[in-house]
């Protein structure tokens, strides 16, 4: 049982390049999330998906797009990477956003934009 | 005002000490409270989950919630070097929104 799996774990991009972070969960969870974690700022929500076929903006969506490919997979795309997007990215999932269930995280993707 | 405040530390304690980690929050709508442990270069992992005020114990860990004061705590008894990590508090109101503290870095010295 892998839980939440993210790829790649490390990536270096040049400014202006694009890339997609992949995320998959095997817990049959409905809701999936993408967060970024920066020193002194905690985890900030980029986008979330309450169910297959729906996506919504979080706190810091600018510069990102997402796709909820199916119930298991939720990808995050940087169309034109900027140095300000250097961060650690975490994918997460929960069973049901209305019942107070706990949120489970992947291992993280370390992205550096130069 | 931030929705949740957490002292970033670092907090250094000797092995065997009792550790107290705390968060304060401002929005009384939060009903569910969690503590996560995050090792270096890893994702946050759930330690404790509580609902409503009171204490919850799990082994060496005790989570305490005081909703009237908007204050949550995590106590670690008999701390071990393997407890060295960053501890994040998290609050949830029952919607999509989870609010995380910035984390307290703990180092337990052998």
PDB file of C-alpha atoms in Angstrom, chain B residues 31-100:
ATOM      1  CA  UNK B  31     -13.275  21.684  14.858  1.00  0.00           C
ATOM      2  CA  UNK B  32     -10.591  19.132  14.001  1.00  0.00           C
ATOM      3  CA  UNK B  33      -7.014  19.325  15.150  1.00  0.00           C
ATOM      4  CA  UNK B  34      -4.021  17.360  13.991  1.00  0.00           C
ATOM      5  CA  UNK B  35      -0.319  17.091  14.639  1.00  0.00           C
ATOM      6  CA  UNK B  36       2.101  16.006  11.942  1.00  0.00           C
ATOM      7  CA  UNK B  37       5.746  15.020  12.193  1.00  0.00           C
ATOM      8  CA  UNK B  38       8.030  15.852   9.298  1.00  0.00           C
ATOM      9  CA  UNK B  39      11.526  14.449   9.012  1.00  0.00           C
ATOM     10  CA  UNK B  40      14.063  16.211   6.838  1.00  0.00           C
ATOM     11  CA  UNK B  41      13.419  15.638   3.119  1.00  0.00           C
ATOM     12  CA  UNK B  42      10.172  13.792   3.838  1.00  0.00           C
ATOM     13  CA  UNK B  43       6.461  14.516   3.728  1.00  0.00           C
ATOM     14  CA  UNK B  44       4.401  15.263   6.850  1.00  0.00           C
ATOM     15  CA  UNK B  45       3.061  12.149   8.562  1.00  0.00           C
ATOM     16  CA  UNK B  46       0.063  12.137  10.856  1.00  0.00           C
ATOM     17  CA  UNK B  47       0.798  11.751  14.565  1.00  0.00           C
ATOM     18  CA  UNK B  48      -2.400  12.703  16.344  1.00  0.00           C
ATOM     19  CA  UNK B  49      -5.954  13.633  15.400  1.00  0.00           C
ATOM     20  CA  UNK B  50      -8.440  15.128  17.851  1.00  0.00           C
ATOM     21  CA  UNK B  51     -11.933  16.540  17.749  1.00  0.00           C
ATOM     22  CA  UNK B  52     -13.240  18.969  20.378  1.00  0.00           C
ATOM     23  CA  UNK B  53     -11.570  20.019  23.590  1.00  0.00           C
ATOM     24  CA  UNK B  54      -9.743  17.599  25.843  1.00  0.00           C
ATOM     25  CA  UNK B  55      -6.799  15.247  25.819  1.00  0.00           C
ATOM     26  CA  UNK B  56      -5.933  12.313  23.615  1.00  0.00           C
ATOM     27  CA  UNK B  57      -3.067   9.974  24.388  1.00  0.00           C
ATOM     28  CA  UNK B  58      -1.168   7.610  22.105  1.00  0.00           C
ATOM     29  CA  UNK B  59       1.905   6.026  23.592  1.00  0.00           C
ATOM     30  CA  UNK B  60       4.398   8.741  24.450  1.00  0.00           C
ATOM     31  CA  UNK B  61       2.315  11.407  22.699  1.00  0.00           C
ATOM     32  CA  UNK B  62      -0.550  13.439  24.178  1.00  0.00           C
ATOM     33  CA  UNK B  63      -2.545  15.973  22.212  1.00  0.00           C
ATOM     34  CA  UNK B  64      -4.451  18.608  24.127  1.00  0.00           C
ATOM     35  CA  UNK B  65      -7.088  20.977  22.761  1.00  0.00           C
ATOM     36  CA  UNK B  66      -8.534  23.977  24.584  1.00  0.00           C
ATOM     37  CA  UNK B  67     -11.132  25.445  22.240  1.00  0.00           C
ATOM     38  CA  UNK B  68     -12.127  28.186  24.688  1.00  0.00           C
ATOM     39  CA  UNK B  69      -8.562  29.532  24.600  1.00  0.00           C
ATOM     40  CA  UNK B  70      -7.973  28.512  20.957  1.00  0.00           C
ATOM     41  CA  UNK B  71      -4.840  26.684  22.027  1.00  0.00           C
ATOM     42  CA  UNK B  72      -3.564  23.244  21.087  1.00  0.00           C
ATOM     43  CA  UNK B  73      -0.579  21.345  22.436  1.00  0.00           C
ATOM     44  CA  UNK B  74       1.411  18.222  21.759  1.00  0.00           C
ATOM     45  CA  UNK B  75       3.352  16.647  24.611  1.00  0.00           C
ATOM     46  CA  UNK B  76       6.087  14.096  24.029  1.00  0.00           C
ATOM     47  CA  UNK B  77       7.180  12.078  27.062  1.00  0.00           C
ATOM     48  CA  UNK B  78      10.540  10.359  27.369  1.00  0.00           C
ATOM     49  CA  UNK B  79      11.750  12.065  24.202  1.00  0.00           C
ATOM     50  CA  UNK B  80      14.150  10.120  21.979  1.00  0.00           C
ATOM     51  CA  UNK B  81      16.703  11.244  19.381  1.00  0.00           C
ATOM     52  CA  UNK B  82      14.386   9.668  16.786  1.00  0.00           C
ATOM     53  CA  UNK B  83      11.788  12.301  17.732  1.00  0.00           C
ATOM     54  CA  UNK B  84      14.058  14.968  16.200  1.00  0.00           C
ATOM     55  CA  UNK B  85      11.933  16.435  13.421  1.00  0.00           C
ATOM     56  CA  UNK B  86       9.691  19.367  12.590  1.00  0.00           C
ATOM     57  CA  UNK B  87       6.217  19.211  14.135  1.00  0.00           C
ATOM     58  CA  UNK B  88       3.305  20.868  12.361  1.00  0.00           C
ATOM     59  CA  UNK B  89      -0.070  21.596  13.855  1.00  0.00           C
ATOM     60  CA  UNK B  90      -3.040  21.511  11.496  1.00  0.00           C
ATOM     61  CA  UNK B  91      -6.606  22.717  11.831  1.00  0.00           C
ATOM     62  CA  UNK B  92      -9.624  21.727   9.797  1.00  0.00           C
ATOM     63  CA  UNK B  93     -13.116  23.181   9.714  1.00  0.00           C
ATOM     64  CA  UNK B  94     -14.753  20.312   7.839  1.00  0.00           C
ATOM     65  CA  UNK B  95     -14.467  21.835   4.381  1.00  0.00           C
ATOM     66  CA  UNK B  96     -11.610  21.556   1.911  1.00  0.00           C
ATOM     67  CA  UNK B  97      -9.602  23.987   3.989  1.00  0.00           C
ATOM     68  CA  UNK B  98      -6.752  22.771   6.172  1.00  0.00           C
ATOM     69  CA  UNK B  99      -4.609  25.370   7.921  1.00  0.00           C
ATOM     70  CA  UNK B 100      -1.077  24.431   8.898  1.00  0.00           C
TER      71      UNK B 100
END
